[in-house]
XYZ file of C-alpha atoms in Angstrom:
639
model
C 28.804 110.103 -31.299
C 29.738 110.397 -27.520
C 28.238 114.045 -26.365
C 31.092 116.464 -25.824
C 31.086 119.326 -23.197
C 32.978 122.042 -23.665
C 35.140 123.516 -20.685
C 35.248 127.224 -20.540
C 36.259 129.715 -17.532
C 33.056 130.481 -16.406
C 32.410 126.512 -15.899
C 35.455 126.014 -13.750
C 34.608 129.267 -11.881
C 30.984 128.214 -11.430
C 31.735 124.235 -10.119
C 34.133 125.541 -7.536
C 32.097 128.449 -6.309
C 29.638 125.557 -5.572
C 32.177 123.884 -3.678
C 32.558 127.382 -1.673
C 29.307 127.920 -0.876
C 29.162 124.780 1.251
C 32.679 125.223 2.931
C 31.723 128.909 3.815
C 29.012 127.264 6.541
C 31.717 126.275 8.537
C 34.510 128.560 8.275
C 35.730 130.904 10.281
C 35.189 132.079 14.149
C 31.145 132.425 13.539
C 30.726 128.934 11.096
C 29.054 126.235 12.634
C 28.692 122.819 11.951
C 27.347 120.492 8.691
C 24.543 118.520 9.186
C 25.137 114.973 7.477
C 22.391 112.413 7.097
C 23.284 109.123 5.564
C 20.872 106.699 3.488
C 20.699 104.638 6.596
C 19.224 107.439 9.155
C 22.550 107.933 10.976
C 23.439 111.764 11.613
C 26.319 113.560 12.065
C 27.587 116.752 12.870
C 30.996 118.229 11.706
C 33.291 121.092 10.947
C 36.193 119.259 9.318
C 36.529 120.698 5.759
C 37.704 117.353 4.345
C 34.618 115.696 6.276
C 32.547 117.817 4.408
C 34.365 117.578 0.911
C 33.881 113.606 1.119
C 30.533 113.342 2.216
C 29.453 115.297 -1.125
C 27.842 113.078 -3.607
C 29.401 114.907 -6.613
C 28.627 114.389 -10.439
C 31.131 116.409 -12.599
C 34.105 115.434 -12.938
C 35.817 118.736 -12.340
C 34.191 119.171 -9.137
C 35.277 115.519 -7.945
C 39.287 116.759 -9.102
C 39.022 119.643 -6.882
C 38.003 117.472 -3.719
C 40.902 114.944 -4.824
C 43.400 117.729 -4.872
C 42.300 119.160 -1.479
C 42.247 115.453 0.200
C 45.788 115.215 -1.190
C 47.116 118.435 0.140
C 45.155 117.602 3.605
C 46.931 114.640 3.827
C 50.099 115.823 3.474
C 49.921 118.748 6.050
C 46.524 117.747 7.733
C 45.048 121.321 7.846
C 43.823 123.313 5.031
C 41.150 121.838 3.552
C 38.540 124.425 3.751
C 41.001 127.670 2.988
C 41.951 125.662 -0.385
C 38.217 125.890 -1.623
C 38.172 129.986 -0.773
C 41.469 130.357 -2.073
C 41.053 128.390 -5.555
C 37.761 130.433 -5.920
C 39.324 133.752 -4.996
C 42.088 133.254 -7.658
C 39.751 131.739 -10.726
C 37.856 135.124 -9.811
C 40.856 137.304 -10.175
C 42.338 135.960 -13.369
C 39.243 135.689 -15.027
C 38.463 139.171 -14.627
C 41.933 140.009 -15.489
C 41.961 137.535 -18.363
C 38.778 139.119 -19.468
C 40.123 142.707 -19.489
C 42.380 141.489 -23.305
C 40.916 143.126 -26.374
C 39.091 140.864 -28.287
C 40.748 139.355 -31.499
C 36.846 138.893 -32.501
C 33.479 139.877 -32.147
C 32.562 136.421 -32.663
C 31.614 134.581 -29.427
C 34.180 131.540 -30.080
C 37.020 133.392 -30.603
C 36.298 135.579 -27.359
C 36.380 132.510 -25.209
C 39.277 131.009 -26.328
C 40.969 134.445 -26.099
C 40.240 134.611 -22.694
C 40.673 131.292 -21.691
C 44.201 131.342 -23.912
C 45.070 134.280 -21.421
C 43.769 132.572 -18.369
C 46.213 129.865 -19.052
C 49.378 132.184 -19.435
C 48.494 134.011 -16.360
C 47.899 131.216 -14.106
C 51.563 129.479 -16.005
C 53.563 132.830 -14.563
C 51.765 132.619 -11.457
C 52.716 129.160 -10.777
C 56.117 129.834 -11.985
C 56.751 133.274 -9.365
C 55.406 130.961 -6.435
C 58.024 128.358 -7.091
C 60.807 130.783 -7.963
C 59.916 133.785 -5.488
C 57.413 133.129 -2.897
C 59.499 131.777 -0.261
C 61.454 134.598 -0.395
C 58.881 136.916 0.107
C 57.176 135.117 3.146
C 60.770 134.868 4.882
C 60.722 139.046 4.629
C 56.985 139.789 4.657
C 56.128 137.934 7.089
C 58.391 135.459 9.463
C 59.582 138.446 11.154
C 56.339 139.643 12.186
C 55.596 136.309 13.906
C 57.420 133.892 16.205
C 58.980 130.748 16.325
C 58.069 128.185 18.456
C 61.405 126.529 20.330
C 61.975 122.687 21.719
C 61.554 123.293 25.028
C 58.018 124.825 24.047
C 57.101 121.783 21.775
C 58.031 119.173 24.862
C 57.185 121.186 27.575
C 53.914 119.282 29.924
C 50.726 120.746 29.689
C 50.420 121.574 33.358
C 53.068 124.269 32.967
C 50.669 126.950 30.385
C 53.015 129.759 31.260
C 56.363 127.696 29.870
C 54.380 126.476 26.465
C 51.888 129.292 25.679
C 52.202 128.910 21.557
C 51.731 125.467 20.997
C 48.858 125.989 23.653
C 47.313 128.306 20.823
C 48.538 126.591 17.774
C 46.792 123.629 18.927
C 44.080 125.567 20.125
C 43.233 126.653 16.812
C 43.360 123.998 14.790
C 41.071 122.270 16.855
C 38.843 124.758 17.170
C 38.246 124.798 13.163
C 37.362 120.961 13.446
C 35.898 120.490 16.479
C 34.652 124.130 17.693
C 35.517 125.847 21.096
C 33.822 123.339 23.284
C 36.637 120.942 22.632
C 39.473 122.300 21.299
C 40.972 122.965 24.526
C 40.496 119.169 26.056
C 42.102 117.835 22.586
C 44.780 120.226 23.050
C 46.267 119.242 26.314
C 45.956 115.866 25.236
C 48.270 116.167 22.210
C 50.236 118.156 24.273
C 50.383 115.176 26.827
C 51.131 112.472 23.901
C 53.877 114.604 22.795
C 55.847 115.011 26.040
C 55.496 111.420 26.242
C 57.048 110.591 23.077
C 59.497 113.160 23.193
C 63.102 111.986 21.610
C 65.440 113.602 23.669
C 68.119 115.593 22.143
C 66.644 115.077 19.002
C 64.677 117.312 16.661
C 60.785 118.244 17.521
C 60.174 116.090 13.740
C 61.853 112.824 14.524
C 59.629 112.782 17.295
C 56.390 113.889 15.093
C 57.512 111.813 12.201
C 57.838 108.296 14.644
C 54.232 109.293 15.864
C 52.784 110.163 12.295
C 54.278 106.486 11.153
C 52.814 104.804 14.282
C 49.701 106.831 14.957
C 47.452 103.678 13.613
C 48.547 101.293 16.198
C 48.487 103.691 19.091
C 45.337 105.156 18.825
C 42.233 102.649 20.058
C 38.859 103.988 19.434
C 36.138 103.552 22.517
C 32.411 104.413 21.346
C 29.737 104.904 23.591
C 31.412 107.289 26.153
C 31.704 110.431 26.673
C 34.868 112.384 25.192
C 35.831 113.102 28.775
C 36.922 109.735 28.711
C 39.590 109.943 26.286
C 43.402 109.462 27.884
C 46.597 107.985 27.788
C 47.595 104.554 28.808
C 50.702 103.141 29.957
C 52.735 100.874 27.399
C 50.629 99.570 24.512
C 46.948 98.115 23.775
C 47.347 95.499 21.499
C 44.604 95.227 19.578
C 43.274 91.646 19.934
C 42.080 89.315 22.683
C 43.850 85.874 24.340
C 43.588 83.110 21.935
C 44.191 81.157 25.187
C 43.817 81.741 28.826
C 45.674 84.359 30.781
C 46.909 83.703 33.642
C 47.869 86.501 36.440
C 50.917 87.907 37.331
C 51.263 90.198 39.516
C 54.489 90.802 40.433
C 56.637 89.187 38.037
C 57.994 90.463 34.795
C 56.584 88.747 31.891
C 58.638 87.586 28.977
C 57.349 87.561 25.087
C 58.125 87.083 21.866
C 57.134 88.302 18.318
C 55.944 85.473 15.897
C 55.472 86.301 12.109
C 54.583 82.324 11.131
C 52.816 79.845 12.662
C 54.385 77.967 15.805
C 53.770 74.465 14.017
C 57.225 73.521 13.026
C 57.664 73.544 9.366
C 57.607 70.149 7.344
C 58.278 70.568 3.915
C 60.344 72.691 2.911
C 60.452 74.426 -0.775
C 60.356 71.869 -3.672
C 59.769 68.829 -1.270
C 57.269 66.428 -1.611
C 56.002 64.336 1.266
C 55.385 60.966 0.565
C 52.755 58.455 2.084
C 52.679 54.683 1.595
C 56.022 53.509 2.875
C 55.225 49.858 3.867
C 55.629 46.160 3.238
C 54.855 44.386 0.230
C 51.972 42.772 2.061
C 49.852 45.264 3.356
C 46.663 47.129 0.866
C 47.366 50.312 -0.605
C 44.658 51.470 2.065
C 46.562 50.573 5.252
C 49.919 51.407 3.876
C 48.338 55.448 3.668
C 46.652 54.987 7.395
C 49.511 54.513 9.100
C 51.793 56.788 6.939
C 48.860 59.416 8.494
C 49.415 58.020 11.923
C 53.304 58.489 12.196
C 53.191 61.872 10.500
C 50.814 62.701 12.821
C 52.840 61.857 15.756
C 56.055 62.983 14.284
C 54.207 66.872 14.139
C 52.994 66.307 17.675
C 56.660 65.533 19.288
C 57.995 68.478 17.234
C 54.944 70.984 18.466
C 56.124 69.999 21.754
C 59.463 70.437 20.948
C 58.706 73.990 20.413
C 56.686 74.250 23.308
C 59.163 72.980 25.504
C 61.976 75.680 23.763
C 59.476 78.347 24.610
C 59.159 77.255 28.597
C 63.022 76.601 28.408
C 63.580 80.416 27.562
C 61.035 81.593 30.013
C 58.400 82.999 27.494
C 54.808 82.983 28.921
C 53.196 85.318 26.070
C 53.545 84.825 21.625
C 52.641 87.216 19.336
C 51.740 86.244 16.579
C 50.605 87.478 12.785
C 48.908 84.524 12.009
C 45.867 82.155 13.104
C 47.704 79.273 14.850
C 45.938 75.577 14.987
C 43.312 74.399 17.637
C 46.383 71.415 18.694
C 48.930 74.352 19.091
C 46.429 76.287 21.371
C 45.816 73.328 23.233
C 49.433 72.751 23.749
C 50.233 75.969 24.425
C 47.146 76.379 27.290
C 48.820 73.382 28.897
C 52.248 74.883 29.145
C 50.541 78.182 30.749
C 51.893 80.063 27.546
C 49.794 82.577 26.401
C 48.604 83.524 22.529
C 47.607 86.720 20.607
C 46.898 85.888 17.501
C 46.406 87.611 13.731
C 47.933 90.876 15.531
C 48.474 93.537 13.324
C 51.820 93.772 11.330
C 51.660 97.730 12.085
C 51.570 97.047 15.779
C 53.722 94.211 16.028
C 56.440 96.475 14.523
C 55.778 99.262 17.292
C 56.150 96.242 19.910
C 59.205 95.155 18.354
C 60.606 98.780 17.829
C 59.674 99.548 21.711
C 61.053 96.242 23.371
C 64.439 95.839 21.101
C 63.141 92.293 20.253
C 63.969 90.726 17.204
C 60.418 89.397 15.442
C 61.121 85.317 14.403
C 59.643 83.682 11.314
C 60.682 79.804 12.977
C 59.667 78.775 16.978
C 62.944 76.511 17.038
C 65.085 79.718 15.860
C 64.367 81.857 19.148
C 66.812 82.963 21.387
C 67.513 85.430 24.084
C 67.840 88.303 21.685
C 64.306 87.562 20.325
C 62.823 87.753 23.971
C 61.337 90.766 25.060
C 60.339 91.545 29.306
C 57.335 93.172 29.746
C 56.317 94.712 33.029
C 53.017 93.402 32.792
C 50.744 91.765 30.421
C 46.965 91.357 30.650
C 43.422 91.216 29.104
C 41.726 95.361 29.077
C 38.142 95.911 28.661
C 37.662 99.022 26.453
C 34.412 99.844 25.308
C 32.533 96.525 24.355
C 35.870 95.404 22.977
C 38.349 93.161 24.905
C 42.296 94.007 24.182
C 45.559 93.028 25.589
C 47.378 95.863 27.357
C 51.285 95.346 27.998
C 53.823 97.861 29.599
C 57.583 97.687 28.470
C 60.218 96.870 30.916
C 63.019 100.186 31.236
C 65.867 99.374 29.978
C 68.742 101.426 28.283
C 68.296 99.398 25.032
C 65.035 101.507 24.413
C 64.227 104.384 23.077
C 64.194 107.118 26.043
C 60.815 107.370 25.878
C 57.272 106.999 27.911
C 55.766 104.478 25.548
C 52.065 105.352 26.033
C 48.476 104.520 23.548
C 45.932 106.672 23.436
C 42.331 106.395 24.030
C 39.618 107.931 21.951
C 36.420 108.023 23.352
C 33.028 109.068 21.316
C 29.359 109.110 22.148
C 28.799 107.605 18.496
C 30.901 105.661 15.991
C 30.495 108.528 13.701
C 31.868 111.206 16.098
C 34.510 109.134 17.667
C 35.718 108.775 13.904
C 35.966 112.247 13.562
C 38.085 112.385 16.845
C 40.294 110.051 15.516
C 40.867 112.163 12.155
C 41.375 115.333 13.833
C 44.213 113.848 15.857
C 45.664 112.223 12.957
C 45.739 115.537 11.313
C 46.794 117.484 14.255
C 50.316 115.374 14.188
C 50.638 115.712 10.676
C 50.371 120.103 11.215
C 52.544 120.309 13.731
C 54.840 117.702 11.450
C 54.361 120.325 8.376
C 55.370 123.130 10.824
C 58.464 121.450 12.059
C 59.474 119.806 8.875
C 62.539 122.025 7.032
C 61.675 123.951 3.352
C 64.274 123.653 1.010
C 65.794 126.164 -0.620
C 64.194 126.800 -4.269
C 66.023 126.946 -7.302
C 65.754 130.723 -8.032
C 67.361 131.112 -4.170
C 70.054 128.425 -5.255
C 70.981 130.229 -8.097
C 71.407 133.680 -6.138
C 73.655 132.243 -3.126
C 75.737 129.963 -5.802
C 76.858 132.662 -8.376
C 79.216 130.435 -9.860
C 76.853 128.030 -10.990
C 75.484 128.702 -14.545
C 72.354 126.127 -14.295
C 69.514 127.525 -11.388
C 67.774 124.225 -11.540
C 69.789 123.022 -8.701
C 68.510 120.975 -6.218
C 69.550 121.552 -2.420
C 71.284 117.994 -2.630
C 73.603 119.120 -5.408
C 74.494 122.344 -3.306
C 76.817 120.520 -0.305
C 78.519 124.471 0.254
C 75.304 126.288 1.722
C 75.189 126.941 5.202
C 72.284 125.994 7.207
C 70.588 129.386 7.494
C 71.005 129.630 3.349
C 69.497 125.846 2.648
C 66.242 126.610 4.934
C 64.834 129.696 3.987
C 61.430 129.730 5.830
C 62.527 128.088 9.647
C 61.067 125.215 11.185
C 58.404 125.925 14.033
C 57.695 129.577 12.463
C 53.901 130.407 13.446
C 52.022 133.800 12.928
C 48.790 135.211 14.626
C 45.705 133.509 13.194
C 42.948 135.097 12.277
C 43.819 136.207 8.347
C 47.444 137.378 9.999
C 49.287 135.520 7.265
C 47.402 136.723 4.555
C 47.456 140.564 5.527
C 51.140 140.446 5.533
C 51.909 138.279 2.259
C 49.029 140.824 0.531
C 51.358 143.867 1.701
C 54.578 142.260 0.972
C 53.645 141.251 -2.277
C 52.239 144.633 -3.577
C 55.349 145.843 -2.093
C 57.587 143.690 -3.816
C 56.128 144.375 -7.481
C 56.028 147.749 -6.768
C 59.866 147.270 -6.279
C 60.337 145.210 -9.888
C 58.414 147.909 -11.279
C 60.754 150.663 -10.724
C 63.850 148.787 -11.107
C 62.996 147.698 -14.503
C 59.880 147.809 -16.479
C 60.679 144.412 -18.192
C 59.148 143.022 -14.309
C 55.739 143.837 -15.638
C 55.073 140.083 -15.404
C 56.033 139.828 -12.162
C 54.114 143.183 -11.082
C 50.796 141.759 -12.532
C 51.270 138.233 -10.705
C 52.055 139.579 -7.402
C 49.076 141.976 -7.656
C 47.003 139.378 -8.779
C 47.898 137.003 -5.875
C 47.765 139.427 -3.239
C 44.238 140.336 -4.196
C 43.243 136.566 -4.161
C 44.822 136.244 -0.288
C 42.290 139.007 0.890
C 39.606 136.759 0.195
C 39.967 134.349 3.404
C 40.396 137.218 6.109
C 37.160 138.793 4.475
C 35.540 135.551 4.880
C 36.778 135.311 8.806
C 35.797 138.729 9.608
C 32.624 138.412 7.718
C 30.060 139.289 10.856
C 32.337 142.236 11.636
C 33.547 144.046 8.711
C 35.130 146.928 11.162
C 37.479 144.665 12.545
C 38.533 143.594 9.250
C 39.824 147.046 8.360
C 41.497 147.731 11.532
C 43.287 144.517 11.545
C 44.368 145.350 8.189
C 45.477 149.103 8.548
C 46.815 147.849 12.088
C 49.294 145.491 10.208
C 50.358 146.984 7.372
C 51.714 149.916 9.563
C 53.409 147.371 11.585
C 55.143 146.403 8.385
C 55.617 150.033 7.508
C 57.316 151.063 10.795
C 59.431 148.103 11.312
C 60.201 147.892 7.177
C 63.249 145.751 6.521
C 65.571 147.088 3.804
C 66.496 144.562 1.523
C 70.025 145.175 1.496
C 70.023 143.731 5.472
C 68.885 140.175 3.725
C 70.965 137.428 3.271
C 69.787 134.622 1.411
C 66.246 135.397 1.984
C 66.770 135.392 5.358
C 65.944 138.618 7.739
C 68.657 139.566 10.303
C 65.681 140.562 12.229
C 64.827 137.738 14.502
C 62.001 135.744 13.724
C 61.662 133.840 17.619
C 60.384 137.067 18.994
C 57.748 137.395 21.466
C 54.318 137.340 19.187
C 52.840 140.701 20.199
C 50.748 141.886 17.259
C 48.477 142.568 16.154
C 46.670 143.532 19.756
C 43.294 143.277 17.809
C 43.874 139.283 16.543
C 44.943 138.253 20.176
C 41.816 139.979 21.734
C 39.598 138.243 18.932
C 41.485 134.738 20.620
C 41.960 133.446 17.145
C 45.490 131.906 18.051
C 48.054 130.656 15.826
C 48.923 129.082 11.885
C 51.870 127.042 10.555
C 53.756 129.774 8.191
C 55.006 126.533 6.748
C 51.407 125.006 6.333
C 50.238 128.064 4.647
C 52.681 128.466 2.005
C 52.500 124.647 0.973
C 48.953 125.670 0.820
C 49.305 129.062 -1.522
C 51.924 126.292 -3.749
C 49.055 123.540 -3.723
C 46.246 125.735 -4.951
C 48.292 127.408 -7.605
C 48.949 123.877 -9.034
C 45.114 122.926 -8.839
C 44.400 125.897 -10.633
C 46.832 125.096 -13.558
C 45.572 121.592 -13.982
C 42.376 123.248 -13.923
C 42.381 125.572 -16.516
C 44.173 122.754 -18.440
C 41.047 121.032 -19.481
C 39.334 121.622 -22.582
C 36.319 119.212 -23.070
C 34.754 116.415 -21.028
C 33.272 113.042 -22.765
C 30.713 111.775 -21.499
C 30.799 107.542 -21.493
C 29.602 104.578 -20.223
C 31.849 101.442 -19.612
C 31.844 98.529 -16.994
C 34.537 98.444 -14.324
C 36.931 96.026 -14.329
C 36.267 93.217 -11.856
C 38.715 94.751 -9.360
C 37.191 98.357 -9.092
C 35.660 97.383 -4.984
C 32.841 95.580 -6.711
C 31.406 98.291 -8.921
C 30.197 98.086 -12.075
C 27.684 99.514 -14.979
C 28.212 102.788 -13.609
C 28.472 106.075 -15.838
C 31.567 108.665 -15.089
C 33.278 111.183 -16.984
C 36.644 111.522 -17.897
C 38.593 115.067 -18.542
C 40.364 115.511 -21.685
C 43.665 117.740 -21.516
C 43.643 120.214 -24.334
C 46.970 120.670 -26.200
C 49.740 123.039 -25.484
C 51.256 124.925 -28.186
C-alpha cells in the first residue's frame, strides 16, 4: 500500500510560508543578499528572487510547484519573483482565516477540514474569477491616474541627457536595485539605457524594438569573467562567438565581403536515393584494383569540384564563410590557400542575427551563391575577450538595413558565478520593460460592456474588429507608478472602494464585496514587508495616498470603457514621502500580470487533495537520472 498524505490548508499555508521566510532576507530597501555555497566550495552572493528559488534543494512536491509557477511567471515578465512568494502567502492567510470563520457542519475533526477547505476552494474560484472579469478595470481607475506614463522619446532618449529620460532612469533603477543592490544598479542602468538607444526602431513602437532584443538577447550578449564589472560595454557590430578555423589575414582599409553557410562547402555527391558505385573496370583487372582506382578518381573528381567552389567564392570577392557546420581538414586547407577565411560550427541563433543585420541570404550549396547571398562588412577580425578568442565584425551602412546601431554587449564578472547573475538580470531587465510596453487586452467582462449588442461576453478582442483603440487597451502601454508599495496602497483603496460601491447598489454583490475585501487585505502585505524597519513611514505613505485618491476621486460616470478621462502621462509627483525614500518606479502592467499569476497558483493549489508517495526509475531520457524517489500530486475531484 503506497503511503498517502493528506493535503489540508494548513499544509499549503505552512510549505509556502517556508518559502517566505527565505525570500523575506532579501526583499525590500533594507534586505541584503543570500549566501549560496555549493557542494564544490564555490560561493555566491545574490538578491535575485528566482536565484534564490532555484538554488533551494526542495523535497515536497508542493513546495517544488510553487517555485515552478514563480520561474514561469518570471520568465514571462522577468520581475516578480520574490513579491509572488509574499503575495501567495498573504492570500492563503486571508482565505483561510476567512474560510475558517463557516460554522461547522460537525464537531468531528474530518468534517471540519473538509468544510473549510470546501470553502477555501469557492473563495479562491470567485477570486480568480473577479480578477479576470474586473481587475483591470479597477487598476485603470484606482490607480493609472495616480501614476505616469512613460513616452517614446523617454524610452530612446541617450543616457547622457538624465533631465530628458528621468523615468526610465528610475524604472531601471529599481529593478536593478532589487537584484543587484544600490552599488550597481545605477552602472546597469545606463547601460540598458545605452543598448536601447542603439537598437532603437525608428518610427516604430518602444516593443518591436524590446521584442527584436528579447529574441536576440542570446547572441548579443558575450560573457567576460575575471574582470571587474566596470568593464562591461558595448561593442560595435557583432562578436561572433567562435575563433578562425583558418588564418586571418588583415585588412585594414578595405571592406570585407562574407557569406552565411548552413552545409558544408564540400560539394554534394550523392544526392537522395543514389548509390555510388565503385569497381568500374576491365574484365582483366582483380576485384582489388578495380576498387583502388575507383577511390583514386573519386578522389580527384571531389578535389576539382572543392576547387570549383573555391574558385566561385574568390570569383565573387568573398574573403570570410560562415558556417554551421565543422568543414573538412582538405576544405580548410584549400580555403587557407585562397586567403578565404572560416568560422566554423557558429551558432544558428547568431548566424540568423548576422543574416537579419547584413540583408544576406544564408545558402545551404557553395555553387548556389550569388551577389544577393554576399554580405560587406566594414571590418572583420579575431577579438580577445577574457581568455576566450572571438571574431568581431561591423556591418557596412546601407539603406537595405535596419536603421539601427547594430552593437553586442559585454558582460564582465569577477567570477563565473556573478557574471551569470549579470547576465540574468539583463535578460530580465528587457523582458520588464517588454511587459511594460507590451498592450493588455481588453477582458471579456469589458467586451461585453462596450459591445451591448452582443449576447455572448466570452469575446475575445480578435472577434471585436469595432472597438476603438482606447476601448481594446484598457491599462496603457508604458504606465509606471511610484515604487515603494505605491501600487498596492492604491489597488487596496480602490478595491474597498469598489465593493463598498456593489454593496449599496445591490446586496446580491456580496460576492464581489467579500473578494475585493479579501484581496485588498492580501496587497497590504508587501508594503508592510518594505517598510518593515520603519513602521511610521508605512502609515504616512498610506494615509498620504489614500487622501490623494480621496481629493482627486474620479466619478465613475466620467469613465469610458474603463478608461479615466483624467490623464494618466502626468508628471509623477506623489507621493512626496516614496520619492524622498528613492524607491523609484514599477510596471503597472508587470504588477497586475503578477496579482493574475498568483491568483492562479493559488487555485491549483488548493486543488490538491493527497500526495503518493512512490518510487520508479526514470526513463533513459530524464538527463541521466535514475532510481530516484519523487512525489506526485493528485487533483481531488470537483463536484
Amino acid at each position: 500500500m503506497l503511503p498517502v498524505e493528506h493535503l489540508h490548508l494548513e499544509h499549503v499555508l505552512q510549505t509556502v510560508s517556508a518559502l517566505e521566510s527565505v525570500v523575506l532576507r532579501s526583499f525590500g530597501p533594507e534586505g541584503g543578499q543570500v549566501l549560496f555555497t555549493r557542494d564544490t566550495g564555490q560561493a555566491m552572493l545574490s538578491r535575485s528572487g528566482t536565484t534564490i528559488l532555484t538554488a533551494l534543494r526542495l523535497e515536497h512536491p508542493l513546495a517544488r510547484m510553487v517555485v515552478e509557477c514563480v520561474l514561469k511567471h518570471s520568465a514571462v515578465t522577468g520581475d516578480g519573483s520574490k513579491t509572488f512568494i509574499l503575495l501567495l502567502a498573504s492570500l492563503l492567510r486571508v482565505i483561510h482565516t476567512a474560510a475558517c470563520k463557516v460554522p461547522n457542519v460537525s464537531h468531528t475533526y474530518n468534517s471540519r477540514e473538509a468544510a473549510v477547505a470546501s470553502t477555501a476552494r469557492r473563495l479562491t474560484k470567485k477570486l480568480l474569477t473577479f480578477a479576470l472579469e474586473e481587475l483591470d478595470d479597477i487598476i485603470a481607475m484606482g490607480v493609472v491616474p495616480y501614476g505616469g506614463c512613460l513616452q517614446r522619446e523617454d524610452f530612446t532618449a541617450t543616457t547622457h541627457s538624465q533631465t530628458n529620460n528621468p523615468c526610465i532612469q528610475k524604472l531601471l533603477a529599481s529593478f536593478f536595485y532589487s537584484r543587484l543592490g544600490q552599488t550597481h544598479c545605477d552602472f546597469f542602468s545606463h547601460l540598458t539605457s545605452e543598448v536601447l538607444n542603439n537598437w532603437k526602431l525608428q518610427n516604430e513602437h518602444p516593443s518591436i524594438s524590446l521584442n527584436f532584443i528579447k529574441d536576440n538577447l542570446p547572441a548579443l550578449l558575450t560573457p567576460v569573467s575575471g574582470f571587474p564589472i566596470s568593464c562591461s560595454r558595448l561593442i560595435e557590430g557583432q562578436v561572433i562567438h567562435r575563433d578562425f578555423a583558418t588564418p586571418c589575414p588583415l585588412r585594414s582599409q578595405q571592406p570585407v565581403k562574407a557569406v552565411v553557410l548552413t552545409g558544408f562547402l564540400q560539394p554534394k555527391v550523392l544526392c537522395a536515393g543514389e548509390v555510388l558505385e565503385l569497381g568500374c573496370g576491365g574484365q582483366g583487372i582483380d576485384e582489388k584494383s578495380r576498387k583502388e582506382r575507383s577511390i583514386v578518381q573519386f578522389s580527384a573528381w571531389t578535389e576539382r569540384a572543392l576547387e570549383c567552389a573555391i574558385a566561385h567564392l574568390q570569383s565573387l570577392g568573398v574573403s570570410v564563410v560562415l558556417s554551421s557546420a565543422k568543414q573538412s581538414a582538405a576544405v580548410l586547407a584549400l580555403a587557407a590557400q585562397a586567403e578565404i577565411c572560416i568560422v566554423e560550427c557558429v551558432d544558428e541563433d547568431e548566424l540568423s542575427l548576422f543574416a537579419h543585420l547584413s540583408g544576406a541570404s544564408p545558402v545551404t550549396d557553395c555553387l548556389m551563391i550569388e551577389p544577393d547571398n554576399v554580405a560587406t562588412l566594414t571590418f572583420c577580425q579575431s577579438i580577445l575577450l577574457g581568455a576566450h578568442r572571438y571574431v568581431h565584425i561591423a556591418f557596412h551602412d546601407s539603406d537595405k538595413r535596419l536603421m539601427v546601431k547594430p552593437c553586442g554587449i559585454i558582460i564582465c564578472g569577477v567570477g563565473e558565478g556573478q557574471t551569470d547573475q549579470y547576465i540574468c538580470s539583463f535578460h530580465d531587465a528587457i523582458r520588464m520593460l517588454f511587459s511594460t510596453w507590451k498592450p493588455i487586452g481588453v477582458t471579456a467582462t469589458t467586451a461585453s460592456k462596450q459591445t451591448s449588442n452582443e449576447s455572448k461576453p466570452s469575446q475575445t478582442q480578435s472577434q471585436i474588429p469595432n472597438l476603438s483603440p482606447s476601448q481594446q487597451c484598457l491599462i496603457e502601454p508604458g504606465c509606471v507608478v511610484p515604487a515603494g508599495g505605491t501600487f498596492e496602497f492604491l489597488l487596496h483603496h480602490a478595491l474597498i472602494k469598489h465593493g463598498h460601491s456593489r454593496l449599496v447598489m445591490d446586496d446580491t454583490y456580496l460576492d464581489i464585496f467579500t473578494v475585493s475585501q479579501l484581496l485588498a487585505n492580501a496587497l497590504l502585505s508587501v508594503p508592510r514587508h518594505v517598510y518593515s524597519h520603519s513602521p511610521r513611514h508605512f502609515l504616512q505613505t498610506h494615509a498620504g495616498l489614500v487622501n490623494e485618491q480621496k481629493h482627486n476621486d474620479i466619478p465613475e460616470q466620467n469613465l469610458q470603457g474603463g478608461v479615466s478621462n483624467k490623464p494618466c502621462c502626468r508628471e509623477i509627483d506623489i507621493p512626496s514621502k516614496v520619492f524622498m525614500l528613492g524607491f523609484g518606479l514599477e510596471s503597472v502592467s508587470c504588477k497586475y500580470q503578477l496579482l493574475l499569476a498568483v491568483l492562479q497558483c493559488v487555485s491549483s493549489l488548493l486543488q490538491m487533495d493527497s500526495v503518493l508517495h512512490i518510487h520508479t526509475t526514470l526513463h533513459k531520457g530524464s538527463k541521466g537520472l535514475a532510481n530516484i524517489s519523487w512525489e506526485c500530486t493528485k487533483a481531488e475531484v470537483e463536484e
